[in-house]
Coordinates of C-alpha atoms and ligand atoms in Angstrom, one line a residue:
M1 CA 0.0 0.0 0.0
S2 CA 1.4 3.5 -0.9
L3 CA 2.2 5.8 2.0
V4 CA -0.5 8.2 0.7
K5 CA -3.1 5.5 0.8
K6 CA -2.0 4.4 4.2
L7 CA -1.6 7.9 5.9
V8 CA -4.1 10.3 4.3
R9 CA -7.5 10.3 5.9
P10 CA -10.0 8.3 3.8
E11 CA -12.5 11.2 3.6
I12 CA -9.8 13.4 2.1
Q13 CA -8.7 10.7 -0.4
E14 CA -12.4 10.5 -1.5
Q15 CA -12.7 14.3 -2.1
T16 CA -11.9 16.0 -5.4
S17 CA -10.1 19.3 -5.2
Y18 CA -12.0 22.5 -5.9
H19 CA -12.1 22.9 -9.7
V20 CA -11.9 26.4 -11.2
P21 CA -12.3 26.4 -15.1
D22 CA -9.8 28.3 -17.2
A23 CA -11.5 31.5 -18.3
T24 CA -8.7 32.9 -20.6
N25 CA -10.3 35.0 -23.4
L26 CA -13.8 34.2 -22.2
V27 CA -16.6 36.5 -21.0
K28 CA -16.4 35.5 -17.4
L29 CA -19.9 35.1 -15.8
D30 CA -19.2 32.1 -13.6
A31 CA -17.9 33.4 -10.3
M32 CA -20.0 36.4 -9.2
E33 CA -17.1 38.8 -9.6
N34 CA -17.7 42.6 -9.9
P35 CA -16.8 43.3 -13.6
Y36 CA -15.6 46.8 -13.0
A37 CA -11.9 47.7 -12.6
L38 CA -10.6 50.5 -10.4
P39 CA -10.4 54.0 -12.1
E40 CA -6.9 54.7 -13.5
T41 CA -6.2 57.5 -11.0
L42 CA -7.1 55.3 -8.1
K43 CA -4.9 52.5 -9.4
T44 CA -1.9 54.9 -9.5
E45 CA -2.6 56.1 -5.9
L46 CA -3.0 52.5 -4.7
G47 CA 0.2 51.5 -6.4
A48 CA 2.1 54.3 -4.7
H49 CA 0.5 53.4 -1.3
L50 CA 1.5 49.7 -1.7
A51 CA 5.0 50.7 -2.7
Q52 CA 5.5 51.9 0.9
V53 CA 4.6 48.6 2.4
A54 CA 7.4 46.8 4.2
L55 CA 7.5 43.5 2.4
N56 CA 10.5 42.3 4.5
R57 CA 8.3 42.4 7.7
Y58 CA 5.6 40.0 8.8
P59 CA 2.2 41.6 9.2
V60 CA 1.2 42.8 12.7
P61 CA -1.1 40.0 13.6
T62 CA -3.7 42.0 15.5
Y63 CA -4.6 43.8 12.2
R64 CA -6.0 46.5 14.6
P65 CA -6.3 49.5 12.1
L66 CA -7.9 47.4 9.4
K67 CA -10.3 45.7 11.8
Q68 CA -11.3 49.1 13.2
K69 CA -12.0 50.5 9.8
I70 CA -14.0 47.4 8.8
C71 CA -16.1 47.8 12.0
Q72 CA -16.7 51.5 11.3
K73 CA -17.5 51.2 7.6
F74 CA -19.7 48.1 7.6
G75 CA -22.0 48.8 10.5
V76 CA -20.5 46.3 13.1
P77 CA -22.4 47.2 16.3
S78 CA -20.5 49.1 18.9
G79 CA -18.7 46.8 21.3
F80 CA -18.3 44.1 18.7
D81 CA -15.1 43.2 16.9
V82 CA -14.3 41.1 13.8
V83 CA -12.0 38.2 12.9
L84 CA -10.3 38.4 9.5
G85 CA -10.0 35.5 7.1
N86 CA -8.2 34.9 3.8
G87 CA -11.5 35.1 2.1
S88 CA -14.6 33.9 3.9
D89 CA -13.6 30.4 2.8
E90 CA -10.9 30.5 5.5
L91 CA -13.4 31.8 8.1
I92 CA -15.6 28.8 7.3
S93 CA -12.8 26.4 7.8
M94 CA -11.8 28.1 11.1
L95 CA -15.4 27.6 12.3
S96 CA -15.3 23.9 11.3
I97 CA -12.1 23.4 13.3
V98 CA -13.5 25.2 16.3
C99 CA -16.6 23.0 16.4
A100 CA -15.1 19.7 15.3
K101 CA -15.9 17.7 18.4
P102 CA -16.4 14.0 17.8
G103 CA -20.0 13.5 16.6
A104 CA -20.7 17.2 16.0
T105 CA -23.0 18.2 13.1
V106 CA -23.3 21.1 10.7
V107 CA -26.7 21.8 9.1
A108 CA -27.5 24.1 6.1
P109 CA -30.3 24.3 3.6
V110 CA -29.3 22.8 0.3
P111 CA -28.4 23.6 -2.4
T112 CA -26.1 26.3 -0.9
F113 CA -22.5 27.4 -1.0
V114 CA -20.5 24.1 -1.3
M115 CA -17.7 25.1 1.1
Y116 CA -20.0 24.6 4.2
A117 CA -20.2 20.9 3.5
I118 CA -16.6 20.5 2.1
S119 CA -15.1 22.3 5.1
A120 CA -17.2 20.4 7.6
Q121 CA -16.2 17.1 6.1
L122 CA -12.5 18.0 6.0
A123 CA -12.7 18.8 9.7
G124 CA -14.4 15.5 10.5
L125 CA -17.9 17.0 11.1
Q126 CA -21.1 15.5 9.9
F127 CA -22.9 17.6 7.3
V128 CA -26.7 17.5 7.0
G129 CA -28.3 19.3 4.1
V130 CA -32.0 20.3 4.4
P131 CA -33.5 20.5 0.9
L132 CA -35.1 23.8 -0.1
R133 CA -38.6 23.7 -1.5
A134 CA -39.2 23.2 -5.2
D135 CA -39.4 27.0 -5.7
L136 CA -36.0 27.2 -3.9
S137 CA -37.4 28.9 -0.8
L138 CA -36.4 27.8 2.7
D139 CA -38.4 24.8 4.1
L140 CA -38.6 26.3 7.6
P141 CA -40.5 23.4 9.2
A142 CA -37.9 20.9 7.8
M143 CA -35.1 23.2 9.0
L144 CA -36.5 23.3 12.5
A145 CA -37.0 19.6 12.5
A146 CA -33.4 19.0 11.5
I147 CA -32.2 21.3 14.3
A148 CA -34.3 19.4 16.8
Q149 CA -33.1 16.1 15.6
H150 CA -29.3 16.8 15.0
K151 CA -28.7 19.5 17.6
P152 CA -26.1 21.0 15.2
A153 CA -23.0 22.9 16.5
L154 CA -23.3 25.2 13.4
V155 CA -26.2 26.2 11.1
Y156 CA -25.2 28.1 7.9
L157 CA -27.7 30.5 6.3
A158 CA -26.4 32.2 3.2
N159 CA -28.5 35.3 2.7
P160 CA -28.9 35.8 -0.2
N161 CA -28.2 32.2 -1.0
N162 CA -25.7 30.9 -3.5
P163 CA -26.5 29.4 -6.1
T164 CA -30.2 30.3 -5.9
G165 CA -30.0 34.1 -5.2
T166 CA -33.0 33.7 -2.8
W167 CA -33.5 36.0 0.2
L168 CA -34.6 34.8 3.6
S169 CA -37.2 36.8 5.4
E170 CA -36.2 38.3 8.8
D171 CA -38.9 36.1 10.4
D172 CA -37.3 32.9 9.0
V173 CA -33.9 34.0 10.3
T174 CA -35.3 34.8 13.7
Q175 CA -37.0 31.4 14.0
V176 CA -33.8 29.6 13.2
L177 CA -31.9 31.8 15.7
H178 CA -34.4 31.0 18.4
A179 CA -34.5 27.3 17.7
M180 CA -30.7 27.2 17.9
K181 CA -30.6 29.3 21.1
D182 CA -29.1 26.8 23.5
I183 CA -27.9 24.4 20.8
G184 CA -25.3 26.0 18.5
F185 CA -24.1 29.0 16.4
V186 CA -26.0 30.4 13.5
V187 CA -23.7 31.8 10.7
L188 CA -25.5 34.4 8.6
D189 CA -23.3 34.4 5.5
E190 CA -23.8 37.8 3.9
A191 CA -21.4 37.5 1.1
Y192 CA -23.8 39.2 -1.3
Q193 CA -25.1 41.8 1.2
T194 CA -24.2 44.8 -1.1
F195 CA -26.8 43.6 -3.6
A196 CA -29.5 42.7 -1.0
P197 CA -32.3 44.4 0.8
G198 CA -31.0 44.0 4.4
T199 CA -28.5 42.6 6.9
S200 CA -28.5 40.9 10.3
M201 CA -25.4 42.8 11.4
A202 CA -27.4 45.1 13.7
R203 CA -29.0 42.1 15.4
L204 CA -25.7 40.8 16.9
P205 CA -26.4 42.3 20.4
E206 CA -29.8 40.5 20.4
F207 CA -28.5 36.9 19.8
S208 CA -25.5 35.6 21.6
N209 CA -25.3 32.6 19.1
L210 CA -25.3 34.8 16.0
I211 CA -22.2 35.0 13.7
V212 CA -22.4 37.4 10.8
M213 CA -19.9 36.7 8.0
R214 CA -19.0 39.0 5.0
T215 CA -16.4 39.2 2.3
A216 CA -14.8 41.9 0.3
S217 CA -14.9 39.6 -2.8
K218 CA -18.3 40.4 -4.1
I219 CA -18.0 44.2 -3.7
G220 CA -15.1 44.2 -6.2
L221 CA -12.1 42.9 -4.4
A222 CA -12.1 39.1 -5.0
G223 CA -8.4 39.1 -5.7
L224 CA -7.5 40.5 -2.3
R225 CA -8.9 37.5 -0.4
L226 CA -10.4 39.2 2.6
G227 CA -13.3 38.0 4.6
Y228 CA -14.5 39.1 8.1
M229 CA -17.0 37.9 10.6
S230 CA -18.5 39.4 13.7
A231 CA -20.0 37.7 16.8
S232 CA -19.8 38.0 20.6
G233 CA -16.3 38.5 22.0
E234 CA -16.6 35.1 23.7
I235 CA -17.0 33.4 20.3
L236 CA -14.4 35.5 18.5
A237 CA -11.8 34.8 21.2
Q238 CA -12.1 31.0 20.5
V239 CA -11.9 31.5 16.7
E240 CA -8.8 33.7 17.1
K241 CA -7.0 30.7 18.5
V242 CA -7.3 28.7 15.3
R243 CA -6.6 31.7 13.0
P244 CA -3.1 31.4 11.4
P245 CA -1.4 34.5 12.9
Y246 CA -0.4 36.1 9.6
N247 CA -3.3 34.9 7.5
I248 CA -3.9 38.4 5.9
N249 CA -0.7 39.4 4.0
V250 CA 0.6 42.9 4.2
L251 CA -0.4 43.9 0.6
T252 CA -4.0 42.7 1.2
A253 CA -4.2 44.6 4.5
A254 CA -2.7 47.8 3.0
A255 CA -4.9 47.7 -0.1
A256 CA -8.0 47.0 1.9
E257 CA -7.3 49.9 4.4
F258 CA -6.7 52.2 1.4
L259 CA -9.7 51.1 -0.6
L260 CA -12.1 51.2 2.4
D261 CA -11.8 55.0 2.1
H262 CA -13.3 54.8 -1.3
L263 CA -16.4 52.8 -0.5
P264 CA -18.8 55.2 -2.5
L265 CA -17.1 53.9 -5.7
F266 CA -17.9 50.3 -4.8
D267 CA -21.4 51.3 -3.7
A268 CA -22.0 53.0 -7.1
Q269 CA -20.8 49.9 -8.9
A270 CA -23.1 47.7 -6.8
A271 CA -26.0 50.1 -7.7
Q272 CA -25.2 49.7 -11.4
I273 CA -25.1 45.9 -11.0
R274 CA -28.5 45.9 -9.2
A275 CA -30.0 48.0 -12.0
Q276 CA -28.6 45.6 -14.6
R277 CA -30.1 42.7 -12.5
S278 CA -33.6 44.2 -12.9
E279 CA -33.1 44.6 -16.7
M280 CA -31.7 41.1 -17.0
I281 CA -34.6 39.6 -15.1
A282 CA -37.1 41.3 -17.4
T283 CA -35.2 40.4 -20.6
L284 CA -34.6 36.7 -19.6
S285 CA -38.1 36.2 -18.3
A286 CA -39.4 37.1 -21.7
L287 CA -37.5 34.4 -23.4
N288 CA -39.3 31.2 -24.4
G289 CA -38.2 28.2 -22.4
V290 CA -36.3 30.2 -19.7
H291 CA -37.4 30.4 -16.1
V292 CA -35.7 33.0 -13.9
F293 CA -35.7 32.6 -10.2
P294 CA -36.0 35.7 -8.0
S295 CA -32.5 37.0 -7.0
Q296 CA -31.2 39.5 -4.5
A297 CA -27.6 38.8 -5.4
N298 CA -25.3 39.7 -8.3
F299 CA -26.2 36.6 -10.3
L300 CA -29.3 34.9 -11.6
L301 CA -30.3 31.3 -11.5
I302 CA -32.1 30.3 -14.6
R303 CA -33.7 27.1 -15.7
V304 CA -33.3 26.2 -19.4
P305 CA -34.5 23.2 -21.5
N306 CA -31.1 21.5 -21.4
S307 CA -28.4 23.1 -19.2
E308 CA -25.5 21.0 -20.5
L309 CA -26.3 21.8 -24.2
I310 CA -26.9 25.5 -23.6
F311 CA -23.7 25.7 -21.4
N312 CA -21.6 24.3 -24.2
K313 CA -23.2 26.5 -26.9
L314 CA -22.5 29.5 -24.7
L315 CA -18.9 28.4 -24.4
E316 CA -18.6 28.1 -28.2
N317 CA -19.6 31.8 -28.1
R318 CA -16.8 32.5 -25.5
I319 CA -19.3 32.9 -22.7
L320 CA -18.5 31.1 -19.4
V321 CA -21.4 30.6 -17.0
K322 CA -21.8 28.0 -14.3
N323 CA -23.7 24.9 -15.1
V324 CA -25.2 23.9 -11.7
G325 CA -27.6 21.4 -13.3
K326 CA -25.9 18.4 -11.8
M327 CA -25.1 20.0 -8.4
H328 CA -28.4 19.1 -6.8
G329 CA -31.7 17.5 -7.9
L330 CA -33.5 20.8 -7.3
L331 CA -31.2 22.6 -9.8
N332 CA -32.0 20.3 -12.7
N333 CA -31.2 22.1 -15.9
C334 CA -30.2 25.3 -14.1
L335 CA -27.4 27.7 -15.0
R336 CA -26.0 30.4 -12.7
V337 CA -25.1 33.6 -14.5
T338 CA -23.2 36.6 -12.9
I339 CA -24.6 40.0 -13.6
S340 CA -21.9 42.0 -15.4
T341 CA -21.5 45.1 -17.4
P342 CA -24.3 46.1 -19.9
Q343 CA -22.0 45.0 -22.8
D344 CA -21.2 41.6 -21.3
N345 CA -24.9 41.1 -20.3
Q346 CA -26.0 41.8 -23.9
L347 CA -23.4 39.4 -25.2
F348 CA -24.8 36.7 -22.9
V349 CA -28.4 37.4 -23.9
A350 CA -27.6 37.3 -27.6
A351 CA -25.6 34.0 -27.2
L352 CA -28.4 32.5 -25.0
N353 CA -31.0 33.4 -27.7
D354 CA -28.9 31.7 -30.3
A355 CA -28.4 28.6 -28.1
L356 CA -32.1 28.3 -27.5
K357 CA -32.9 28.1 -31.2
Ligands
LIG401 C1 -22.4 32.4 0.1 C2 -20.9 32.5 -0.1 N1 -20.1 32.7 1.0 C3 -18.8 32.8 0.8 C4 -18.1 32.8 -0.4 C5 -16.6 32.8 -0.5 O1 -16.2 34.1 -0.5 P1 -14.6 34.5 -0.4 O2 -14.2 34.9 -1.8 O3 -14.6 35.5 0.6 O4 -13.9 33.2 0.0 C6 -18.9 32.6 -1.5 C7 -18.3 32.6 -2.9 O5 -18.8 32.4 -3.9 C8 -20.3 32.5 -1.4 O6 -21.1 32.4 -2.5

C-alpha cells in the first residue's frame, strides 16, 4: 500500500479538489465577480501606497487598524469586533475546526454554498443538508425539525443564498436563531449583502449565538482575499485561537485599508449591477423556455430546457457561466449567471438566444 493510501484520511482521499475552469479569453460570468476595474487615478494612488509597504516584515497579527476600519465602515455594532480571514472560505474552515468535536454536526439548507459541506467534512464534522422547497425557498419546518433532531453545532444560512439568489425573510432567520438558542451557532453568510435588501449585522447584540460573515470579494475585491466575521467577544476569542497568525498578507491589509476610504465607488458599482439585474430579469423572463428565479444577489439562476447543451453552446460563443444542473436535484437544468457590465450582459443574452434556437 502506498504511503499516501496508508496515511491520508480516507474522507480526504475521496474528495476531489475544488475545480476552477480556465477563463482565458472568455466573458467570465461564472464566479459572481464585480466586472468593474478601479479607475486609473485610483490604481496609481493605490500603487504608490502599496510601494511603501514593508514586504520584509511580517504583518502585525492583530490587524487593529484594518479591523477598526471594517467595523466602522460596515455597521458592526458598537462593542463588537471582527475576525479576519483569507476570504470567507478561511473563516468557514476556522469555524469547522473550532466546532469539530467527535459527533458534531453542521446543518444548512441545500443547495447552498458548497464550502460549508466540504469544510465540515474535511474537519471530520457530519454535514446534514435540508432540501429547499421546489421553488427554492427555505423549508422552515424541515429546518426546525433538522435542528431538533441533530442539535447542530453550526447552522449556515447564506443570505442571499448561492447558487439560488434567494432572500430569507427576517422572520425565518429569527425562528432559526431562536431554535438554535441553547444548541449552537448560526452563521449568517452575507457574502452578497451589497446587492441585498437588508442585513442581520445590527442584530448581533440581540442573539449571543449569531455570527455574521461577510467578504470583500463580491463588492469588487475578490483578488484581495479578505473576509471578516463578527460575533460576541466570547465566540471570536475562540476563533482567534485557530486563525493562522499572519493569514492576511501585508499587501491585502494595506490595499483594503486604502480602498475602504473609497467605498462610495464600490457602492456606485453595486447600484449599477442591481440596475442591470432588474433589466436582465425582465429580458430573460421574456425568453421562451427560460425560467428566472428571483434573486437579491449579483447573479441569476435560470432554468433552461437542457443546461448542458446550452452551457456548451454559450462556451462556443466565448461565454462562461456555471452549469449547476448536476449539483443538486432541485437545480436540474439550471445555469448560474453573474450580472456583469451592460455589454457583457448583452453578449450573454444574444448567445443564449442563439443557443435556445
Ligand atoms: C455564500 C458565499 N459565501 C462565501 C463565499 C466565499 O467568498 P470568499 O471569496 O470571501 O472566500 C462565496 C463565494 O462564492 C459565497 O457564495
